[in-house]
Coordinates of C-alpha atoms in Angstrom, one line a residue:
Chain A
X77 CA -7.8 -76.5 58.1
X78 CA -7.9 -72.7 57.3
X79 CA -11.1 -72.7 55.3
X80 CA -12.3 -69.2 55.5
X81 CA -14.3 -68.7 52.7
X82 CA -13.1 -66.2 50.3
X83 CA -15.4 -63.0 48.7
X84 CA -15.6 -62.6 45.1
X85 CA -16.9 -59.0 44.2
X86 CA -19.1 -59.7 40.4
X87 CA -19.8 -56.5 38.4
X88 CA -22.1 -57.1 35.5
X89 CA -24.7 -54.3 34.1
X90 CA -26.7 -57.5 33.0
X91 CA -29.3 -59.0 36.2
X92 CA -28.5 -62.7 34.9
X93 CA -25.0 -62.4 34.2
X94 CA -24.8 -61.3 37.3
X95 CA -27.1 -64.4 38.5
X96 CA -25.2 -67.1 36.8
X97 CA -21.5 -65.7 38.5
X98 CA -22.9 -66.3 41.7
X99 CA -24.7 -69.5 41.1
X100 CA -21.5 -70.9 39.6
X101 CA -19.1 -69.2 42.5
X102 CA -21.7 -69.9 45.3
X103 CA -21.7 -73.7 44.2
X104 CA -17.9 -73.6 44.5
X105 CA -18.3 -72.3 47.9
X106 CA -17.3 -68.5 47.5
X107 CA -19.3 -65.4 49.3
X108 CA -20.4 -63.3 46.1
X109 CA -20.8 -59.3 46.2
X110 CA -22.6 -58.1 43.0
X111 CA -23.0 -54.9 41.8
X112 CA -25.3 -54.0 38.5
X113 CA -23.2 -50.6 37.7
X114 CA -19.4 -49.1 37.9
X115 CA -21.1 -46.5 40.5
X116 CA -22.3 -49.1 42.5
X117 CA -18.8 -51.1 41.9
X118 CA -17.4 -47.9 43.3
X119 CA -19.6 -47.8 46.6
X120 CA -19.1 -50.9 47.6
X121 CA -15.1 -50.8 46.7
X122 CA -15.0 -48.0 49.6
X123 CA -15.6 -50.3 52.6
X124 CA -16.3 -53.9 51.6
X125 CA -13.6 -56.6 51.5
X126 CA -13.3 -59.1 49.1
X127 CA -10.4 -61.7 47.6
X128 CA -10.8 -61.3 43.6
X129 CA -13.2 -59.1 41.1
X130 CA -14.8 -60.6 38.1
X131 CA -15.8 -57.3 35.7
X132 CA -17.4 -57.1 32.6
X133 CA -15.7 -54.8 30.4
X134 CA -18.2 -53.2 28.3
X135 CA -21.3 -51.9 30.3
X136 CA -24.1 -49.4 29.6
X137 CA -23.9 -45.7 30.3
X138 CA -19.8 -45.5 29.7
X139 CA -19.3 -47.6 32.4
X140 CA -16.1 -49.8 32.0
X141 CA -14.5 -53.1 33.8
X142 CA -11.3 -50.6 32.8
X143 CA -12.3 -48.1 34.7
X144 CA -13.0 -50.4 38.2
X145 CA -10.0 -52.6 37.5
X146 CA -7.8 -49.1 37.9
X147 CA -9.7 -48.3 41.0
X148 CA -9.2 -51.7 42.4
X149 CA -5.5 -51.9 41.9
X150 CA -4.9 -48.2 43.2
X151 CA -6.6 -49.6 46.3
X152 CA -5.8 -53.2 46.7
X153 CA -2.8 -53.8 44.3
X154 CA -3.0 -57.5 45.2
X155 CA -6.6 -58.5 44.5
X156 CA -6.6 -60.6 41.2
X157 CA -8.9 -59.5 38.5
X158 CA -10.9 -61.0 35.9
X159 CA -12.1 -59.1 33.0
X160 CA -14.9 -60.8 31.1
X161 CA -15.0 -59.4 27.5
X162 CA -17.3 -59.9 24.8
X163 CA -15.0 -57.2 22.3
X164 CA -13.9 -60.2 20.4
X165 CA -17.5 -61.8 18.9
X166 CA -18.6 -57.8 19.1
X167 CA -15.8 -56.0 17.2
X168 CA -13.5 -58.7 15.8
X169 CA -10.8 -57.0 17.7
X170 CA -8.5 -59.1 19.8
X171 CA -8.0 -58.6 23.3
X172 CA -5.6 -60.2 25.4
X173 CA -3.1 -59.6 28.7
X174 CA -0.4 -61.8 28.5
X175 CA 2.2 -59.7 26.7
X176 CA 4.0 -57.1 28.6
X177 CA 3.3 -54.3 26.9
X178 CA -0.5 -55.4 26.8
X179 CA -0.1 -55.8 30.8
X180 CA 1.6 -52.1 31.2
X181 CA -2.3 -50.5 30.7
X182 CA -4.4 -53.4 31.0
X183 CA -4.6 -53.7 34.8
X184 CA -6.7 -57.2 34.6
X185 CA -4.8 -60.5 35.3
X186 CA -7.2 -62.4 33.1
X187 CA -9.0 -61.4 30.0
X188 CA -11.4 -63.8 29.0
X189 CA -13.6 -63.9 26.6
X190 CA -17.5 -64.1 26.5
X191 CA -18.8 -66.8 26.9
X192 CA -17.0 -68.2 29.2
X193 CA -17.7 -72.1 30.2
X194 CA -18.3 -72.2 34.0
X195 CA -15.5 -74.9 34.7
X196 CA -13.2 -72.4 32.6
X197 CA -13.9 -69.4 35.0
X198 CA -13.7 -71.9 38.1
X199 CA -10.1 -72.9 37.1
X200 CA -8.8 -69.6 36.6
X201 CA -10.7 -68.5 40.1
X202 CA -9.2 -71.1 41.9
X203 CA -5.6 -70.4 40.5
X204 CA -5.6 -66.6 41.2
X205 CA -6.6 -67.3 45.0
X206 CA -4.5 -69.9 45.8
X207 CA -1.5 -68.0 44.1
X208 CA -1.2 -65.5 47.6
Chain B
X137 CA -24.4 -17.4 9.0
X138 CA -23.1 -19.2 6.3
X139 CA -20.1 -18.1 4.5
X140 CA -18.7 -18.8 0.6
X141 CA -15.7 -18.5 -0.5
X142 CA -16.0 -17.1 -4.7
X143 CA -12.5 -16.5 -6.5
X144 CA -12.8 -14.3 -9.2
X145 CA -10.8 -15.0 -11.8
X146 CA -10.0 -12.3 -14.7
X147 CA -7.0 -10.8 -16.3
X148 CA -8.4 -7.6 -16.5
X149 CA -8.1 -5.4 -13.2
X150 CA -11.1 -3.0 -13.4
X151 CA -12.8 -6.8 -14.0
X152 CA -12.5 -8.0 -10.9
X153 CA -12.4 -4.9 -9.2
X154 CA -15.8 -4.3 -10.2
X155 CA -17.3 -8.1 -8.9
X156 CA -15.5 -7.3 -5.9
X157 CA -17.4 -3.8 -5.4
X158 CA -20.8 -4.9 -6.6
X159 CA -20.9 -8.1 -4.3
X160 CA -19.3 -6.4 -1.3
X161 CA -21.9 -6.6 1.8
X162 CA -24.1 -8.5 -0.3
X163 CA -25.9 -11.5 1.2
X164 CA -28.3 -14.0 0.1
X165 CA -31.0 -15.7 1.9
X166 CA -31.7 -18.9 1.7
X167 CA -34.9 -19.1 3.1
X168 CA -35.6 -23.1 2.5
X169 CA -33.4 -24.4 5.1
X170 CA -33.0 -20.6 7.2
X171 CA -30.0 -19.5 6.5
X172 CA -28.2 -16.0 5.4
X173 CA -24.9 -16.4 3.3
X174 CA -22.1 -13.9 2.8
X175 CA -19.3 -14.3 0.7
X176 CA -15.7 -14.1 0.9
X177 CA -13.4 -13.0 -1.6
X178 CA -9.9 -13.9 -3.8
X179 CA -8.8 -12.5 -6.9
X180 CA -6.5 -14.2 -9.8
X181 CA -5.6 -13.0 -12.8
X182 CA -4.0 -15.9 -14.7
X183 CA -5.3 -19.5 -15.0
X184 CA -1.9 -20.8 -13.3
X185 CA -2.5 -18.3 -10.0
X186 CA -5.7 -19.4 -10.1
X187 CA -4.9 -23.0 -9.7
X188 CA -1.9 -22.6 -7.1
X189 CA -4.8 -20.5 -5.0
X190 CA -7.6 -23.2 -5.4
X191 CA -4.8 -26.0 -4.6
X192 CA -4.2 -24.0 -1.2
X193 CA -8.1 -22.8 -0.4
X194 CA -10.6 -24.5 -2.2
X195 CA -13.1 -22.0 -3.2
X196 CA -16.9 -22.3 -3.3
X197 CA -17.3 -20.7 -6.2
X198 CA -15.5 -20.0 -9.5
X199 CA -16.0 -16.6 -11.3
X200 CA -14.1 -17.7 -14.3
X201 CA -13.0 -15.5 -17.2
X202 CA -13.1 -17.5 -20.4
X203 CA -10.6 -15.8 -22.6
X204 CA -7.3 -15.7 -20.3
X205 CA -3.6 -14.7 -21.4
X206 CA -1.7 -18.0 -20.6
X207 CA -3.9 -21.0 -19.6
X208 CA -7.7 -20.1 -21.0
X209 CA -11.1 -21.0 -19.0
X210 CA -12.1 -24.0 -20.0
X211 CA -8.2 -25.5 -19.5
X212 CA -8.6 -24.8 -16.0
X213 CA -12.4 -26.2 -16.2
X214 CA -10.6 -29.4 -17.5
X215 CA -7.8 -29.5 -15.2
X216 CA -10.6 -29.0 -12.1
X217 CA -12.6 -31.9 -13.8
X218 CA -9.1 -34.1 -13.6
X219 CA -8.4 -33.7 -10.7
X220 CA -11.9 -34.3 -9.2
X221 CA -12.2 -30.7 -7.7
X222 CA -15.4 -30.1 -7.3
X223 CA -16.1 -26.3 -7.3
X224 CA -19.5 -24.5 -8.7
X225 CA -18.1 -22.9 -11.7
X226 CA -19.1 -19.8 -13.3
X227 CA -17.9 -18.9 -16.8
X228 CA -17.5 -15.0 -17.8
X229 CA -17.3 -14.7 -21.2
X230 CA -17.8 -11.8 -23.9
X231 CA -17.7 -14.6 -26.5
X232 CA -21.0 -16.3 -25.0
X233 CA -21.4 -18.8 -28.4
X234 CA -23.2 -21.7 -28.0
X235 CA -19.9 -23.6 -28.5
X236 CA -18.5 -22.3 -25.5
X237 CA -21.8 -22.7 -23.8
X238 CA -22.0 -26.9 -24.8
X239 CA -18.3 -27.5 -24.3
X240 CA -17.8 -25.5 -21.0
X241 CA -21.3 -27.2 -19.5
X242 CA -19.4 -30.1 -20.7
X243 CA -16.7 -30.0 -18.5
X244 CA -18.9 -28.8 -15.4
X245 CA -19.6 -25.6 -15.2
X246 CA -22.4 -24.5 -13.5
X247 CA -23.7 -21.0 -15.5
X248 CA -22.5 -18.1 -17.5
X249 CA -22.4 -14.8 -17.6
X250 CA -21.9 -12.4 -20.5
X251 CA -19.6 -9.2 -20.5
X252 CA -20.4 -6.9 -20.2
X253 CA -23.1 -7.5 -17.4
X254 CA -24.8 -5.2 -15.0
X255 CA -24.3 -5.8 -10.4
X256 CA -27.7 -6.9 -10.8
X257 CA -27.5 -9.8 -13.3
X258 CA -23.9 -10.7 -11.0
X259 CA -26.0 -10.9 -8.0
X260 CA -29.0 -12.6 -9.0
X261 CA -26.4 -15.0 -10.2
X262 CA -24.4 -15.3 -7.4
X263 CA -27.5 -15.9 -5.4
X264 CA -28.7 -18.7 -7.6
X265 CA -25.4 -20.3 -6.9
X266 CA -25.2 -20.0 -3.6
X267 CA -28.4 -21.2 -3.3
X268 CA -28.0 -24.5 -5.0
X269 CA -24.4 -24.6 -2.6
X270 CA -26.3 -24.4 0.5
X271 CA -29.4 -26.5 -0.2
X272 CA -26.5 -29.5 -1.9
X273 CA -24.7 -29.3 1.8
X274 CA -28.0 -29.4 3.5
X275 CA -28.8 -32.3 2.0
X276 CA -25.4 -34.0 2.7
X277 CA -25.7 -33.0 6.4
X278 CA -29.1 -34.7 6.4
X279 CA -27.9 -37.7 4.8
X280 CA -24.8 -38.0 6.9
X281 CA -26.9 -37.7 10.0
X282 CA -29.2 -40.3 8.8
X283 CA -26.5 -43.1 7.6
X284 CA -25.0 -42.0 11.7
X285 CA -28.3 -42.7 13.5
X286 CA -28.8 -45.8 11.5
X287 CA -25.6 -46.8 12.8
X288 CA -26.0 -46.3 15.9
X289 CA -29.3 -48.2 15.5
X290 CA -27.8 -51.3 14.1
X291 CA -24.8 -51.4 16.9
X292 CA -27.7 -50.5 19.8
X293 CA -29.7 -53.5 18.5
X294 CA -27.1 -55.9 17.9
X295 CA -25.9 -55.3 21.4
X296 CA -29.7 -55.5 22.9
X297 CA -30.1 -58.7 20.5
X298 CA -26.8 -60.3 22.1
X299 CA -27.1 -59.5 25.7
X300 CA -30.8 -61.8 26.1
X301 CA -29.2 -64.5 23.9
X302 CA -26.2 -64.7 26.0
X303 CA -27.8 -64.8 29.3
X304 CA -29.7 -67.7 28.0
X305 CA -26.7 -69.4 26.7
X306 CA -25.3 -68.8 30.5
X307 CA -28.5 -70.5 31.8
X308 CA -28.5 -73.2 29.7
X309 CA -25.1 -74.0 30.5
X310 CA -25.7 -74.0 34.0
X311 CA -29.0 -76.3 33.5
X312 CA -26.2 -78.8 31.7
X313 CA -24.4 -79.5 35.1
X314 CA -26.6 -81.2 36.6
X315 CA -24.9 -80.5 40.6
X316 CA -25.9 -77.1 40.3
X317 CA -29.2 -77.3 40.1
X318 CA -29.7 -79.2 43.7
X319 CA -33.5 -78.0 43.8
X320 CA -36.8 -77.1 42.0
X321 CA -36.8 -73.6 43.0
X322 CA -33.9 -72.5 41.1
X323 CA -34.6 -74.9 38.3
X324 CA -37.9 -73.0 38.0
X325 CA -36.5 -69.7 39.0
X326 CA -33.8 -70.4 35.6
X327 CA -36.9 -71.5 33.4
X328 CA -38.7 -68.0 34.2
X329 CA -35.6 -65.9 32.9
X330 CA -34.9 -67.4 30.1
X331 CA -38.7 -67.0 29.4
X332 CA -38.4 -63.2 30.7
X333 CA -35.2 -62.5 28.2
X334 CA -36.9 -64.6 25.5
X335 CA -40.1 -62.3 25.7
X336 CA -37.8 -59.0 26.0
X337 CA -36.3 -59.9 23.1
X338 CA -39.4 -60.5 20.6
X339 CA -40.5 -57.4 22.1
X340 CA -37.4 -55.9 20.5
X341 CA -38.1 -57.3 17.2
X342 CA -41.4 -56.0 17.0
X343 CA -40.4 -52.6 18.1
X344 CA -37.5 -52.6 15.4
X345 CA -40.0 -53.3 13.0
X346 CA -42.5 -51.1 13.5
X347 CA -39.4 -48.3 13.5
X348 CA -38.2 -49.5 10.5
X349 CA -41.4 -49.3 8.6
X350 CA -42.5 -45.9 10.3
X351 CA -38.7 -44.8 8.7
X352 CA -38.4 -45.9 5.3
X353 CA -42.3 -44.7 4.7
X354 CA -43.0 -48.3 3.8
X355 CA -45.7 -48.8 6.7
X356 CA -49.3 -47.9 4.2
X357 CA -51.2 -44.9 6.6
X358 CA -54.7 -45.1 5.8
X359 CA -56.3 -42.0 7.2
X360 CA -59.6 -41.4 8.1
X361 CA -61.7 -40.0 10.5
X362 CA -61.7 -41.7 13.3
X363 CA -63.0 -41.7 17.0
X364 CA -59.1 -41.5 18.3
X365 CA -61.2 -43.1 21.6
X366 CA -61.2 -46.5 19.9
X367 CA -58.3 -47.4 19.6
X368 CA -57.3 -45.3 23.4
X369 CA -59.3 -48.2 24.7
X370 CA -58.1 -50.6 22.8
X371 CA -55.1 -50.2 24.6
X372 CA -56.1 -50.2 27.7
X373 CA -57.5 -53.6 27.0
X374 CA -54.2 -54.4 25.8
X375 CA -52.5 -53.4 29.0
X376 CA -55.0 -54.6 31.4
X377 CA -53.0 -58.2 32.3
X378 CA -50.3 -56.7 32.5
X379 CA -51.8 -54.3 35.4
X380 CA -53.8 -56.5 37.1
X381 CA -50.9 -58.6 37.5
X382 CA -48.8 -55.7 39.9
X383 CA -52.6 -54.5 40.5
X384 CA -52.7 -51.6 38.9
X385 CA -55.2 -49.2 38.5
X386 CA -55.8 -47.5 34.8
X387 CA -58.3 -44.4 35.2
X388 CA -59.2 -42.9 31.5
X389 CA -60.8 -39.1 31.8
X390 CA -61.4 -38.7 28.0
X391 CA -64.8 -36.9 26.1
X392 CA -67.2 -39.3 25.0
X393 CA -66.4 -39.5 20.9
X394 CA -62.8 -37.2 19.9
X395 CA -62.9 -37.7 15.9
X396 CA -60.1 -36.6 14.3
X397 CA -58.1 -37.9 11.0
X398 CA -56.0 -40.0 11.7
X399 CA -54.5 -44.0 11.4
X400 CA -55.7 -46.3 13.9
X401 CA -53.2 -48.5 13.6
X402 CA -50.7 -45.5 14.6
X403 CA -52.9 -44.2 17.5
X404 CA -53.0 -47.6 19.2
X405 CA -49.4 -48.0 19.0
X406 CA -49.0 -44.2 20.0
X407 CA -51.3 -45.5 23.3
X408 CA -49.8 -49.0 24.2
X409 CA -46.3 -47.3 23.9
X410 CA -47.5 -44.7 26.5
X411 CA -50.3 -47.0 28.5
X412 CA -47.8 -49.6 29.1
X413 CA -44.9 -47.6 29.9
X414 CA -46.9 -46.4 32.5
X415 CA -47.9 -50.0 33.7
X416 CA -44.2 -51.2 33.7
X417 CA -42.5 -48.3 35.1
X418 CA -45.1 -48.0 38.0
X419 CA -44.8 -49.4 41.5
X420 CA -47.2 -52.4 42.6
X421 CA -50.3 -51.0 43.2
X422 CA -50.0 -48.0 42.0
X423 CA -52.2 -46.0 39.3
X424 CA -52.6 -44.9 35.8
X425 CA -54.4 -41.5 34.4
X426 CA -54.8 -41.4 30.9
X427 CA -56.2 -37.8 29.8
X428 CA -57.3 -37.3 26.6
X429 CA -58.3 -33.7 25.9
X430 CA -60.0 -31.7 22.8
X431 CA -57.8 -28.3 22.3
X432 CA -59.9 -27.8 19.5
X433 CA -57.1 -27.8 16.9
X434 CA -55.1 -30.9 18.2
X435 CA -55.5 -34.0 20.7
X436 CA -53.5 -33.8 24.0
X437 CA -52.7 -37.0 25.5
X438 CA -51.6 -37.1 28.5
X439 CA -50.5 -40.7 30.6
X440 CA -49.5 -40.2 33.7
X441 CA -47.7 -43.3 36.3
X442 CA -47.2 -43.2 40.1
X443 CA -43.9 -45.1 39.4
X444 CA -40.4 -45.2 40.1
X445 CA -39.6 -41.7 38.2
X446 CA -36.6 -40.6 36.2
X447 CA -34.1 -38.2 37.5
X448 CA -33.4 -35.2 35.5
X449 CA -30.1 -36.6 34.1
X450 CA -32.1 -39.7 33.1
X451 CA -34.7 -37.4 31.8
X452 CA -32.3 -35.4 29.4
X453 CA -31.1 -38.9 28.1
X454 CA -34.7 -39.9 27.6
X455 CA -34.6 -38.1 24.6
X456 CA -31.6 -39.5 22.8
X457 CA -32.0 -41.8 20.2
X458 CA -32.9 -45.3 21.1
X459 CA -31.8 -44.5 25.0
X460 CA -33.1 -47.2 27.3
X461 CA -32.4 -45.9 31.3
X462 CA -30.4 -48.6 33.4
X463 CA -30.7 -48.4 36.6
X464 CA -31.5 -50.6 39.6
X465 CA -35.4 -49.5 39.7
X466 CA -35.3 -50.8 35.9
X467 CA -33.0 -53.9 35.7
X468 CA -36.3 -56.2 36.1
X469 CA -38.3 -54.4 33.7
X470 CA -37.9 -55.8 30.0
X471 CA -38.1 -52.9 27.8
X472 CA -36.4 -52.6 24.0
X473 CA -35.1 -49.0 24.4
X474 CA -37.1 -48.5 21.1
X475 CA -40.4 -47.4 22.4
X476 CA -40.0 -43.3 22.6
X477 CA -38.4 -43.1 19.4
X478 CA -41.8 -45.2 17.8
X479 CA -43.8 -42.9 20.0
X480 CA -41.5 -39.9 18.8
X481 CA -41.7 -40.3 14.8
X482 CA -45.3 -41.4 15.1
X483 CA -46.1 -38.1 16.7
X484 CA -43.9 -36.2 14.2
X485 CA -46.6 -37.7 11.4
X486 CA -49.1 -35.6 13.3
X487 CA -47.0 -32.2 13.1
X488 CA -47.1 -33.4 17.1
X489 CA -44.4 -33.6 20.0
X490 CA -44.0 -35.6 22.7
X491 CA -42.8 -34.1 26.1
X492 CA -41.7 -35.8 30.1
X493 CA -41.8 -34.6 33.4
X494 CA -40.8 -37.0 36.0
X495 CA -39.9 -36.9 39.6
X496 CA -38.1 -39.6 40.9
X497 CA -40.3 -42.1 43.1
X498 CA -43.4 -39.7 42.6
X499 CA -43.9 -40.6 38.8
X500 CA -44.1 -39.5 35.2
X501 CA -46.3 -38.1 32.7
X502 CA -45.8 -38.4 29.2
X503 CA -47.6 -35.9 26.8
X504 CA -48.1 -36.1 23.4
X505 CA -50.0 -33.4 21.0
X506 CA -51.5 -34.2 18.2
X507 CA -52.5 -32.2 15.0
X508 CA -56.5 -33.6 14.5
X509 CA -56.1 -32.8 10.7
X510 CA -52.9 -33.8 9.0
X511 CA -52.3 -33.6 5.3
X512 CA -52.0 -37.2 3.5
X513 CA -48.6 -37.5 3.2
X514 CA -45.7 -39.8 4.1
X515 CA -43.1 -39.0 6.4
X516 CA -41.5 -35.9 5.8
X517 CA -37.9 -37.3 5.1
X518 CA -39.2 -40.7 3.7
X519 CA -39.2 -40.2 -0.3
X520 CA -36.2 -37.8 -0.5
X521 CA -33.7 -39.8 -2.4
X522 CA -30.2 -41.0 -0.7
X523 CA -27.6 -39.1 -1.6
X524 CA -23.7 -40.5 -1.6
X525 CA -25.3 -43.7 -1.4

């Protein structure tokens, strides 16, 4: 068996948000890297390595899952990610990445939307990294 | 500098030849709001041009000739009021009947003026009008920025109120499978968060209601004098578990008795915004000074923290409205974002201010200033009525 454990990089501006990704991705035997900020996000996309990115989209201070996502597929086109939106129950607009022309600027695999049921997130997680 | 536009409308040259030359260079200060006007100026000399040239450049003001050759004053009054233009409106007339007078007013004009008239009765006028202009924009602008930061009040509040509720909902969701929660630690260490968010968020509430009340005037001041010390230690009290808990030391260098007029109710929240600011944003151990000094004509309050410190970015933010600094020093520290501004408009009701210096992981001092004796009166901006409402 090949059973390296895989690295899941969290960014969340919110502590527990943040807390309850890597409970739930820890108890489904992942290595979690979280960062509270896109600068942080940033930092640690410079060196560390890691298999697939969960983002929230909307953070304080201007930061944006938008704005890491680009960075992340300039530098590692291949690493799924998963943006974690709350636009929807915030702004009534709808948010989605499965049409083409939705995919040509939204750089995400998966938009999903807040909250999201643990087992939901698991499913999709397990999809993207068994997909390479 | 200000500047109106006035179209002067007349068939007769030497008419508005004459407006022209005794309004050229002439300015009018508006000394309400600070403010110089000048004016601008077109000419017409039919109704119909004078239409085609307000349909192109609205005007601020309308020197209008009553008696015209084709279309006649109050026509174009009347087209104006159809089409919803709304332009201060002069009427020149040499027919100044009372008729005119009731059906012109009618229609919206603003004033008249007899022919023949002298610079002087033009200008004062003219500066009556532009007056009237200026203070009616002023108080749109005021309006329009208070509808905009009541906006941005509701969406910053909603977005505070959502982000506890839905890190609870996360938690509880975890707590509902029951293979995640493989030990008492984590059990406990989920009980204490949701506990932590829950007391954030009531902390909010209360904070939004205080602003709210302090806003819309509603909150009753009763002023008296008062020894301002009371209710300084008060909130010391008030902060004391708090401290004690990241042991804390709070150090008050104040006079014996400071009496000044003043709300106790408004000075203790003015101290536990400051006092406990100073407890949360402080490193364990660390210290408090609370100065409280007579300058004789106001109260300077000064709390000062040994705590993590704000950089000067974070410290030009500090004053925006309803700003809350996230950083990693602050992501375990439950605070409502809401505190300065209360702290702000509570100063502002003693003609006071409220300034920062802060050096990152040396500390901050906050300092207020306030007037000892106030008049009795609500907040400046709470009684004036709302307008395009």
């Amino acid at each position: 068996m090949t059973d390296v454990k895989k690295t899941i990089l969290t960014v969340d501006d919110d502590i527990d948000i943040l807390e309850q990704l890597k409970f739930q991705l820890e108890g489904a035997n992942y290595n979690v890297i979280s960062a509270g900020c896109q600068e942080e996000a940033l930092e640690i996309l410079k060196d560390a390595k890691f298999d697939l990115a969960i983002l929230d989209l909307m953070m304080e201070n201007m930061d944006s899952g938008f704005v890491i996502c680009h960075y992340i597929k300039k530098l590692h086109p291949e690493t799924p990610v998963i943006i974690l939106t709350a636009v929807t129950s915030e702004t009534g607009m709808e948010f989605d990445a499965t049409t083409h022309e939705e995919r040509s600027w939204v750089k995400a695999d998966i938009l999903m939307d807040k909250p999201v049921r643990s087992e939901q997130l698991l499913k999709e997680v397990h999809k993207l990294l068994n997909r390479s | 500098m200000e500047h109106l536009r006035i179209l002067v409308v007349d068939d007769e040259a030497g008419m508005r030849h004459g407006v022209l030359r005794a309004l050229r260079n002439f300015q009018v200060e508006v000394s309400d709001v600070n403010e110089i006007v000048s004016f601008e100026f077109d000419d017409a000399e039919t109704g119909e041009i004078a239409l085609e040239k307000i349909a192109a450049q609205m005007p601020d003001i309308l020197l209008l000739d009553h008696k015209l050759p084709g279309l006649q004053g109050l026509e174009v009054l009347e087209k104006l009021h159809e089409d919803k233009l709304d332009i201060l409106t002069i009427m020149v007339t040499a027919y100044a009947s009372i008729e005119t007078a009731v059906s012109a007013t009618r229609r919206g004009a603003y004033d008249f003026l007899a022919k023949p008239f002298t610079p002087e009765e033009l200008k004062s006028l003219i500066s009556k009008a532009a007056k009237h202009l200026i203070l009616k924009h002023h108080a749109k602008k005021l309006a329009q920025e208070k509808k905009q930061m009541r906006f941005q009040l509701i969406s910053v509040v909603s977005h505070e109120l959502k982000a506890p509720l839905a890190a609870i909902e996360g938690y509880l969701n975890i707590m509902k499978e029951p293979s995640l929660l493989s030990n008492q630690v984590n059990y406990n260490h989920i009980v204490d968060r949701m506990q932590f968010r829950l007391v954030g968020m009531r902390k909010l509430i209360f904070d939004l209601l205080d602003l709210t009340r302090i806003e819309s005037g509603q909150k009753k001041r009763s002023l008296s004098e008062i020894d301002m010390l009371e209710p300084v230690r008060m909130s010391i009290e008030t902060a004391t578990p708090a401290a004690k808990e990241k042991q804390i030391e709070i150090n008050l260098n104040a006079p014996e008795k400071l009496m000044m007029i003043a709300d106790t109710g408004e000075i203790e929240i003015i101290m536990n915004n400051m006092v406990s600011n100073a407890v949360k944003y402080n490193r364990d151990g660390g210290r408090v000074f609370i100065d409280i000094t007579d300058m004789g004509e106001t109260v300077k309050i000064a709390v000062k923290d040994t705590g993590i410190g704000m950089t000067k970015e974070e410290v030009s933010h500090l004053f925006g409205e309803f700003v809350r600094i996230k950083n990693k020093k602050t992501q375990n520290i439950s605070g409502s974002g809401l505190g300065l501004s209360i702290l702000k408009r509570l100063s502002n009701l003693y003609k006071g201010d409220v300034t920062v210096e802060s050096e990152p992981d040396v500390g901050t001092t906050f300092t207020a200033v306030l007037k000892k004796h106030t008049s009795v009166e609500n907040p400046p901006d709470a009684q004036q009525p709302e307008e395009g409402e």
